[in-house]
PDB file of C-alpha atoms in Angstrom:
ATOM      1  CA  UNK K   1      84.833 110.554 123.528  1.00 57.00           C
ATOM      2  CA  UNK K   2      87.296 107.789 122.474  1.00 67.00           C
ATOM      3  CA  UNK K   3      89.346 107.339 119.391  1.00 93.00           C
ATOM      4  CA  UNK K   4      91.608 108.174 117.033  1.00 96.00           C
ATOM      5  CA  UNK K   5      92.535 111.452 115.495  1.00 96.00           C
ATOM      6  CA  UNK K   6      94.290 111.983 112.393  1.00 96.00           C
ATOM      7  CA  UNK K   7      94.816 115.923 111.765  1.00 92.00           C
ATOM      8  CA  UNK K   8      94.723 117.559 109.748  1.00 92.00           C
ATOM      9  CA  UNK K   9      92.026 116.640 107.451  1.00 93.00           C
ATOM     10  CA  UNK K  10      93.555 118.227 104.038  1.00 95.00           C
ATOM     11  CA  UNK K  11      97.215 118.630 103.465  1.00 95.00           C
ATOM     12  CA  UNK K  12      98.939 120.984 100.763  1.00 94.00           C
ATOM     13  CA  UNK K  13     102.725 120.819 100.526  1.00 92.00           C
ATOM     14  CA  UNK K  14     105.460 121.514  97.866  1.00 92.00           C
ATOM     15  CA  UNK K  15     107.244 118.776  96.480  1.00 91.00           C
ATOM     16  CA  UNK K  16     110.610 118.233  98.078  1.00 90.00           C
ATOM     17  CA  UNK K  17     109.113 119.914 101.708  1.00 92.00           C
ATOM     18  CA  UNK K  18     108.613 116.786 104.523  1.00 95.00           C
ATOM     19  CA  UNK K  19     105.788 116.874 105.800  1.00 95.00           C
ATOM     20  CA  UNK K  20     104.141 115.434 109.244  1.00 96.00           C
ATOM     21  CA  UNK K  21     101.175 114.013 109.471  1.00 97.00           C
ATOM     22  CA  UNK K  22      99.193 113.601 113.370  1.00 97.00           C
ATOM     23  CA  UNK K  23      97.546 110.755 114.882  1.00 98.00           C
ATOM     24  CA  UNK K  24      96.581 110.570 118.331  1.00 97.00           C
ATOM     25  CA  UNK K  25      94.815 108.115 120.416  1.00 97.00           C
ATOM     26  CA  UNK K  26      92.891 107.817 123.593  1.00 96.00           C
ATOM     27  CA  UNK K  27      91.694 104.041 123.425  1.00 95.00           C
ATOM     28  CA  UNK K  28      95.127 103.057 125.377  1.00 94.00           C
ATOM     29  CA  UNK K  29      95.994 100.812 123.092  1.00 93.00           C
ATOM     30  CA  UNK K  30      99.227 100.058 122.745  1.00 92.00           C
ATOM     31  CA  UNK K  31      99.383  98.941 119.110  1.00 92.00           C
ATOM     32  CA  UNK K  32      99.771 101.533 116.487  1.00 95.00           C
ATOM     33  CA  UNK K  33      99.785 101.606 112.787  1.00 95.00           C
ATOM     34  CA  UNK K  34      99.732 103.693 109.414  1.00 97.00           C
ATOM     35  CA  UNK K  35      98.123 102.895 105.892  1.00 96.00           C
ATOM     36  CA  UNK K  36      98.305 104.870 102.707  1.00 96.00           C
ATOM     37  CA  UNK K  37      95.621 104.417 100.355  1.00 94.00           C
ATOM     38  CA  UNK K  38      95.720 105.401  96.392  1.00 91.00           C
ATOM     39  CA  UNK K  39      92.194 105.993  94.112  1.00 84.00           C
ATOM     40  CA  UNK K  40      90.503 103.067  93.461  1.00 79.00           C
ATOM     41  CA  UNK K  41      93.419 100.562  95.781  1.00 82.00           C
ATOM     42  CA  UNK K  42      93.490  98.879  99.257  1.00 86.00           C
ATOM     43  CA  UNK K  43      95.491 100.056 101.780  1.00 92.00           C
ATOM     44  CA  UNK K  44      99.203  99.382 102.404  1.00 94.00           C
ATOM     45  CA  UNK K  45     100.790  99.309 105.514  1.00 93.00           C
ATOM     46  CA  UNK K  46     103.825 101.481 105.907  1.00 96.00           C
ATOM     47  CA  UNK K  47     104.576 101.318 109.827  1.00 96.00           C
ATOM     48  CA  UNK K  48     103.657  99.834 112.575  1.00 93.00           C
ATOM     49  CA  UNK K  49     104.530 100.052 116.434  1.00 94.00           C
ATOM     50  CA  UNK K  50     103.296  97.594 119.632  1.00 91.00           C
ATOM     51  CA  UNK K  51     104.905  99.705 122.310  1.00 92.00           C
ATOM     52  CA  UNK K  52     106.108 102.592 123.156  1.00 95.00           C
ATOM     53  CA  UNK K  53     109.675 103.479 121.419  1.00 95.00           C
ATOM     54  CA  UNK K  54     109.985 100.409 119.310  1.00 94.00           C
ATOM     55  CA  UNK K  55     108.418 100.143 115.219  1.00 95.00           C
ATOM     56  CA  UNK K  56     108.345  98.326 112.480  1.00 93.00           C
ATOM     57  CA  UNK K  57     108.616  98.422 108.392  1.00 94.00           C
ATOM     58  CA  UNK K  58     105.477  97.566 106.823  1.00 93.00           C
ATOM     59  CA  UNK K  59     105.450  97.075 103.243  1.00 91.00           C
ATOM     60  CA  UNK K  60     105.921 100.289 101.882  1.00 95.00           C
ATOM     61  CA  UNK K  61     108.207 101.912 104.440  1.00 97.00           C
ATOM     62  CA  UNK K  62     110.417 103.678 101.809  1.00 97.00           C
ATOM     63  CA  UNK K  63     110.326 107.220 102.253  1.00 97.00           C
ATOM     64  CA  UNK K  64     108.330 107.820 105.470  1.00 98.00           C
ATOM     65  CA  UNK K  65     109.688 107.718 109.153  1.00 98.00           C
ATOM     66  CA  UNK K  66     107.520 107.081 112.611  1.00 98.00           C
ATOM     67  CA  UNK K  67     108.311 107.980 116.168  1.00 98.00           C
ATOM     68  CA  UNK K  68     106.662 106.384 118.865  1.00 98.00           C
ATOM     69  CA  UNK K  69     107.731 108.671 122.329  1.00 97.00           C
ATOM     70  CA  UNK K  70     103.882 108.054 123.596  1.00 97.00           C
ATOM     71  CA  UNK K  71     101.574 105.351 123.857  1.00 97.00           C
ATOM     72  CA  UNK K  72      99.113 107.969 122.377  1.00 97.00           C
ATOM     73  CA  UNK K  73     101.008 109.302 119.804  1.00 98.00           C
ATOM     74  CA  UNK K  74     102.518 108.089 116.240  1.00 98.00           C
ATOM     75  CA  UNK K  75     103.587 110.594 113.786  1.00 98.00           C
ATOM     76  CA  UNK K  76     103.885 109.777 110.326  1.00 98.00           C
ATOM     77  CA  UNK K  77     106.932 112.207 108.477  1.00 97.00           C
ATOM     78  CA  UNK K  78     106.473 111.936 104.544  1.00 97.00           C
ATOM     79  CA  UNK K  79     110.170 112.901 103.242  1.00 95.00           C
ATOM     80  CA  UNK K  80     111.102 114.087 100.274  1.00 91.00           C
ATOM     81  CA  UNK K  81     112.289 110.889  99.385  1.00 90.00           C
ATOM     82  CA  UNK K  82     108.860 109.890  99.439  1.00 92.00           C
ATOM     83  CA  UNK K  83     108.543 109.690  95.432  1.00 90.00           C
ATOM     84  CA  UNK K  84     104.588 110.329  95.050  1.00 92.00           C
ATOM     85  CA  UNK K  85     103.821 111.328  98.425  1.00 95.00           C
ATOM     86  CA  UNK K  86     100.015 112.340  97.291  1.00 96.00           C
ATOM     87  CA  UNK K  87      97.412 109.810  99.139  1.00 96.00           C
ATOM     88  CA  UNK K  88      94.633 109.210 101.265  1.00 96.00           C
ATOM     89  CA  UNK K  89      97.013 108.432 104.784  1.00 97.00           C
ATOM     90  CA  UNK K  90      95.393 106.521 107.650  1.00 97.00           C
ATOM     91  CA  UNK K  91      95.937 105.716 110.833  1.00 97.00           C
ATOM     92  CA  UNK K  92      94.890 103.165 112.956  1.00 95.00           C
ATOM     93  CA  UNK K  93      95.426 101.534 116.806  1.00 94.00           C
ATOM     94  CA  UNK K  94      94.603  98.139 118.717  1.00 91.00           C
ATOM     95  CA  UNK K  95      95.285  96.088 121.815  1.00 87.00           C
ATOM     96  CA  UNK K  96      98.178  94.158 121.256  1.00 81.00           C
ATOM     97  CA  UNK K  97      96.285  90.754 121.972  1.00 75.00           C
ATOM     98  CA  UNK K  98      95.987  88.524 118.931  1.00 70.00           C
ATOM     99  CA  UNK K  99      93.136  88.309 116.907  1.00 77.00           C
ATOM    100  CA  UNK K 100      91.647  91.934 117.552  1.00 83.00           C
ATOM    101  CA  UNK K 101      90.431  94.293 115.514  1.00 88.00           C
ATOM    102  CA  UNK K 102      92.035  97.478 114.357  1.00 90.00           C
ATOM    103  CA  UNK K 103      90.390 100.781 114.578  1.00 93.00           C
ATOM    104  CA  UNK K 104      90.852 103.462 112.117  1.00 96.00           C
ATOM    105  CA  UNK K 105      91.210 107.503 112.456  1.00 96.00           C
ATOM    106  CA  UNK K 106      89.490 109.822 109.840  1.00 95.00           C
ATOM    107  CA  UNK K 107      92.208 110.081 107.506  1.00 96.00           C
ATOM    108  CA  UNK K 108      94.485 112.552 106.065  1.00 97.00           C
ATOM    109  CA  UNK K 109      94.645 113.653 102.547  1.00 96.00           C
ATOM    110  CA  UNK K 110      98.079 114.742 101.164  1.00 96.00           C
ATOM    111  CA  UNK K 111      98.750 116.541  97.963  1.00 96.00           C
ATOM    112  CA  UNK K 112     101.802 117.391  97.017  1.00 93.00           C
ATOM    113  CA  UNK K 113     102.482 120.441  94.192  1.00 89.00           C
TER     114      UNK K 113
ATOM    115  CA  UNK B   1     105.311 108.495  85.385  1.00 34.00           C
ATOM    116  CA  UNK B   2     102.640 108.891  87.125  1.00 35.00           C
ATOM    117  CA  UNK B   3     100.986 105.616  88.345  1.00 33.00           C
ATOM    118  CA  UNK B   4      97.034 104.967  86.533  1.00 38.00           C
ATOM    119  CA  UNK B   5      94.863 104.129  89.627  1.00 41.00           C
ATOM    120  CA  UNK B   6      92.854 100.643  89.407  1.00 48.00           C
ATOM    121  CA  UNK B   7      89.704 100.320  89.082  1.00 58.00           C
ATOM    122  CA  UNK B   8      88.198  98.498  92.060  1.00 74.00           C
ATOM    123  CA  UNK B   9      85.746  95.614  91.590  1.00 88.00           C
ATOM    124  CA  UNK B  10      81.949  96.281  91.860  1.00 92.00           C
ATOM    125  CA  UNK B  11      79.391  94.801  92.458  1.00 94.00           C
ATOM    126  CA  UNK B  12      75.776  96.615  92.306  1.00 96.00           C
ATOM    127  CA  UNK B  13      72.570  95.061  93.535  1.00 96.00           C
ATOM    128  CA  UNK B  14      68.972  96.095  94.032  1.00 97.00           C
ATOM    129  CA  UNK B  15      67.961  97.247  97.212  1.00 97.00           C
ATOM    130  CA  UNK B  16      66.202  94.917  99.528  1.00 97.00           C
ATOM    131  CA  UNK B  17      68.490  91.775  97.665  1.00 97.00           C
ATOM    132  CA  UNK B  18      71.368  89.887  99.430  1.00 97.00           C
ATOM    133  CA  UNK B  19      74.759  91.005  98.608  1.00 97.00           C
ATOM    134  CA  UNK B  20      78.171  88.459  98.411  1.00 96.00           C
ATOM    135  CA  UNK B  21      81.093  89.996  98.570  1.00 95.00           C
ATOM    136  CA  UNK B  22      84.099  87.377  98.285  1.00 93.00           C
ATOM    137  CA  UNK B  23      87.832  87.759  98.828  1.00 92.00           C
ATOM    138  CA  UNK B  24      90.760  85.471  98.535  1.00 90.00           C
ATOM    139  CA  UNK B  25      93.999  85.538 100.781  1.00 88.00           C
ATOM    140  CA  UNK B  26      97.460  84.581 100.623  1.00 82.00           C
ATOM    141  CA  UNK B  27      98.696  83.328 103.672  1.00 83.00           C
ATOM    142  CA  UNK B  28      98.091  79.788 105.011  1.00 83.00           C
ATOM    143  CA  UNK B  29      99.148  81.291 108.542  1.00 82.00           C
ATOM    144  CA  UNK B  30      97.060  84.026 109.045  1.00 84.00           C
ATOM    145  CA  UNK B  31      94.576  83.290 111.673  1.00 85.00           C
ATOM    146  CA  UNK B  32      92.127  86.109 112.010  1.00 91.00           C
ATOM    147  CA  UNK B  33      90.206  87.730 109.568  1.00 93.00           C
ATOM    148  CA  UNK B  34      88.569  91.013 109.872  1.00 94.00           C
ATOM    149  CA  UNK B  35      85.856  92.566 106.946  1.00 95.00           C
ATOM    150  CA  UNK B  36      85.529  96.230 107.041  1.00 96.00           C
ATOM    151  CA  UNK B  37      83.036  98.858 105.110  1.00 97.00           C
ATOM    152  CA  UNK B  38      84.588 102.326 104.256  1.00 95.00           C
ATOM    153  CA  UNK B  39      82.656 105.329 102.642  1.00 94.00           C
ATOM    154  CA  UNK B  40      84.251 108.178 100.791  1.00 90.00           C
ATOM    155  CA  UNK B  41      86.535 110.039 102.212  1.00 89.00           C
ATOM    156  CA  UNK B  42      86.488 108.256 105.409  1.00 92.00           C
ATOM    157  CA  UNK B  43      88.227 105.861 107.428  1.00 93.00           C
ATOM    158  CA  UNK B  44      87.323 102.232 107.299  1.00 94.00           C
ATOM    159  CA  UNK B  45      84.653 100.553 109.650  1.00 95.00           C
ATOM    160  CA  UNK B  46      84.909  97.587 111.296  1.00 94.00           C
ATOM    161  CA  UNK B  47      81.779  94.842 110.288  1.00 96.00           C
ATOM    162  CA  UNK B  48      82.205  91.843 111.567  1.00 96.00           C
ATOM    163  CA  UNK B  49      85.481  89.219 112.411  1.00 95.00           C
ATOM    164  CA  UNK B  50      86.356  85.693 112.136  1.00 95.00           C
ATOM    165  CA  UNK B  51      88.899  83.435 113.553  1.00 93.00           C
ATOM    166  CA  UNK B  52      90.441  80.322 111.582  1.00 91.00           C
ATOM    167  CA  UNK B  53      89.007  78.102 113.856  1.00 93.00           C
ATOM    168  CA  UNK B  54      85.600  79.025 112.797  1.00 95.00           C
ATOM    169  CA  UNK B  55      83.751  78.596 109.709  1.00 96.00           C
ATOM    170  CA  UNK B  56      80.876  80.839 109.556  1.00 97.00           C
ATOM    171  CA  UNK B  57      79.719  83.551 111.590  1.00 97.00           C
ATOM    172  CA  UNK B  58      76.779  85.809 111.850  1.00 97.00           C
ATOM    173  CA  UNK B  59      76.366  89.333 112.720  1.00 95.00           C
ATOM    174  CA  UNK B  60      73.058  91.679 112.179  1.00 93.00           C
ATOM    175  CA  UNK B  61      72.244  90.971 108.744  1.00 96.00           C
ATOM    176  CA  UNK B  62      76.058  90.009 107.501  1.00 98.00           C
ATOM    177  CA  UNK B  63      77.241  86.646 107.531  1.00 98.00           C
ATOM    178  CA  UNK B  64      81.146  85.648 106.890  1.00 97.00           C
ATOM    179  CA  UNK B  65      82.136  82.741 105.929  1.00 97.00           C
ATOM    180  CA  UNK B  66      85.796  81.191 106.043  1.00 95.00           C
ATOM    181  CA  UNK B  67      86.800  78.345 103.651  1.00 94.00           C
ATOM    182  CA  UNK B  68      90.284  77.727 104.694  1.00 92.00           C
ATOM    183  CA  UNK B  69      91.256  75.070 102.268  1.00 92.00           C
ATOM    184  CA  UNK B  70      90.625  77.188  99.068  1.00 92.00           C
ATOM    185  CA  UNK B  71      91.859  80.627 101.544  1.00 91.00           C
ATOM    186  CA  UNK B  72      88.789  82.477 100.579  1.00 92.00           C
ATOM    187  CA  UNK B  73      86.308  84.914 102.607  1.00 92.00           C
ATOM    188  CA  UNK B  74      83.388  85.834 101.881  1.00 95.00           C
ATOM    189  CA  UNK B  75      80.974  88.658 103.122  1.00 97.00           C
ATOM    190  CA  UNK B  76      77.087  88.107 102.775  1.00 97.00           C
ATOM    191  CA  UNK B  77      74.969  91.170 103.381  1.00 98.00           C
ATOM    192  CA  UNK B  78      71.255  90.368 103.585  1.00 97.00           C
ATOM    193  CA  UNK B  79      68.301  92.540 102.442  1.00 97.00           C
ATOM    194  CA  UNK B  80      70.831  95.466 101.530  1.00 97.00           C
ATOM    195  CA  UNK B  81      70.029  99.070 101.757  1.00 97.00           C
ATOM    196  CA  UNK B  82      71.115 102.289  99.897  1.00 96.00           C
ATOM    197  CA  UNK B  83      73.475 103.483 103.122  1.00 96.00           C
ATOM    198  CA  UNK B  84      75.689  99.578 102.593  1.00 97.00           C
ATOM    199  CA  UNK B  85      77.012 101.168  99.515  1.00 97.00           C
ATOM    200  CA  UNK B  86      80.453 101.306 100.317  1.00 96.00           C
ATOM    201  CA  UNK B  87      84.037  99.963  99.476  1.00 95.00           C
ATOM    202  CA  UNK B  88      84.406  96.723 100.914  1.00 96.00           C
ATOM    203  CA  UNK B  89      87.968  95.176 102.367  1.00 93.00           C
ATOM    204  CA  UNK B  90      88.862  91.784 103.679  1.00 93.00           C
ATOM    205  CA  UNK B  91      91.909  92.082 105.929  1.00 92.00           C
ATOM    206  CA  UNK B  92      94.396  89.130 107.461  1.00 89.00           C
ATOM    207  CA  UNK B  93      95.614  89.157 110.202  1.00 84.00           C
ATOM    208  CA  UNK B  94      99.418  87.408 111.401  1.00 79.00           C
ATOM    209  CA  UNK B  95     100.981  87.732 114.626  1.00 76.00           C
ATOM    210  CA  UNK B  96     104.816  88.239 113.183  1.00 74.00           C
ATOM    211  CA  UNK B  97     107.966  89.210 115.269  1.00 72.00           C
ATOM    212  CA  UNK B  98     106.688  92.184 115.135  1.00 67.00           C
ATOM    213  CA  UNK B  99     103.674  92.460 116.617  1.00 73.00           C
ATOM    214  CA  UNK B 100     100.318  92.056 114.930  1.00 76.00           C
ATOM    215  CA  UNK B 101     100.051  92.650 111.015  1.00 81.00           C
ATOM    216  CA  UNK B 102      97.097  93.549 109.426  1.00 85.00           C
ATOM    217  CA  UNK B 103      97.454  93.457 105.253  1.00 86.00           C
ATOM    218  CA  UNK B 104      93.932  94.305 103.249  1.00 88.00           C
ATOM    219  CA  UNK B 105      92.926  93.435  99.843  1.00 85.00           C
ATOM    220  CA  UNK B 106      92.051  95.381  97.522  1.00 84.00           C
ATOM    221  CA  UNK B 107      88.647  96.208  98.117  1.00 91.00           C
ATOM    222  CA  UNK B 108      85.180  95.901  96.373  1.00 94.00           C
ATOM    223  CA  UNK B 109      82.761  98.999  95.562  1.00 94.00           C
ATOM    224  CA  UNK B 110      79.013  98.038  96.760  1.00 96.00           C
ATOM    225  CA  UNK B 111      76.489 100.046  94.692  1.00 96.00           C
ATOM    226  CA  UNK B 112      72.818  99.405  95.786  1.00 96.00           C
ATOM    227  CA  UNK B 113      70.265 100.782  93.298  1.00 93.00           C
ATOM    228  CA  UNK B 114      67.054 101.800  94.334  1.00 89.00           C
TER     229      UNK B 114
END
């Protein structure tokens, strides 16, 4: 089947630990992003990539850092810079063609002790 | 300090009415606009687009319509059922240096009583 997967599901690390979260995709599409979402908000963008060893800063960027050594692959590192790391993370892919819609993986929650 | 979560918008309805779910944007440049339904604990769902070009289109029981000059969206859900209750984002879309950037608002809850 195609589509995005965000492992794992549930996360549990110590505060001041990085931590990686997964996403993988089989859509070949070449865009890539990440989202965190906190109870009750909308979702923030924190990276995003169009190709293959090249990202960008979204909004929120401080704290995290993305590779992008695959077209299927876009790990999300939450340092321990990160200052409240715990949060519903989400990843998501697309074409690259404008006006297209993006599709999301299952999430990842991450709580930090 | 720890940060207080918000409280998203909701809107509850009887089952079987119609449902309006509206959303303002910020940017005069974006030029696609994507709605998408998201239930607990899981990612969010893709409904139904629009382009700025357009002012209204219909899926299967939603309708969006775009009013450009005002930069509001809104989602209209007819004859709504216990499984639309869901959080509810409107997302822009802008084709920046980049690449493709999607931003979301802030969501509404959907509660449909029986």
């Amino acid at each position: 089947d195609g589509g995005i997967t965000q492992s794992p599901k549930y996360l549990f690390r110590k505060e001041g630990q990085n931590v990686t979260l997964s996403c993988e995709q089989n859509l070949n599409h070449d865009a890539m992003y990440w989202y965190r979402q906190d109870p009750g908000q909308g979702l923030r963008l924190i990276y995003y990539s169009q190709i293959v060893n090249d990202f960008q800063k979204g909004d929120i960027a401080e704290g995290y850092s993305v590779s992008r050594e695959k077209k299927e692959s876009f790990p999300l590192t939450v340092t321990s810079a990160q200052k409240n790391p715990t949060a519903f993370y989400l990843c998501a892919s697309s074409i690259v063609q404008a006006n297209t819609e993006a599709f999301f993986g299952q999430g990842t929650r991450l709580t930090v002790v | 300090g720890e940060s207080v979560g918000l409280h998203l918008p909701t809107l509850s309805v009887q089952e079987g009415d119609n449902s309006i779910i509206n959303c303002a944007y910020s940017n005069s440049a974006s030029d696609y606009f994507i709605w998408y339904k998201q239930e607990s604990g899981k990612g969010p769902q893709f409904i139904i687009d629009i382009r700025s070009n357009m002012d209204k289109r219909q899926g299967q029981r939603v309708t969006v319509l775009l009013n450009k000059t005002v930069k509001h969206l809104s989602l209209q859900i007819a004859a709504t059922q216990p499984g639309d209750s869901a959080v509810y984002f409107c997302a822009e879309n802008r084709v920046t240096g980049g690449g493709n950037k999607l931003t979301f608002g802030t969501g509404t809850q959907l509660k449909v009583e029986l």
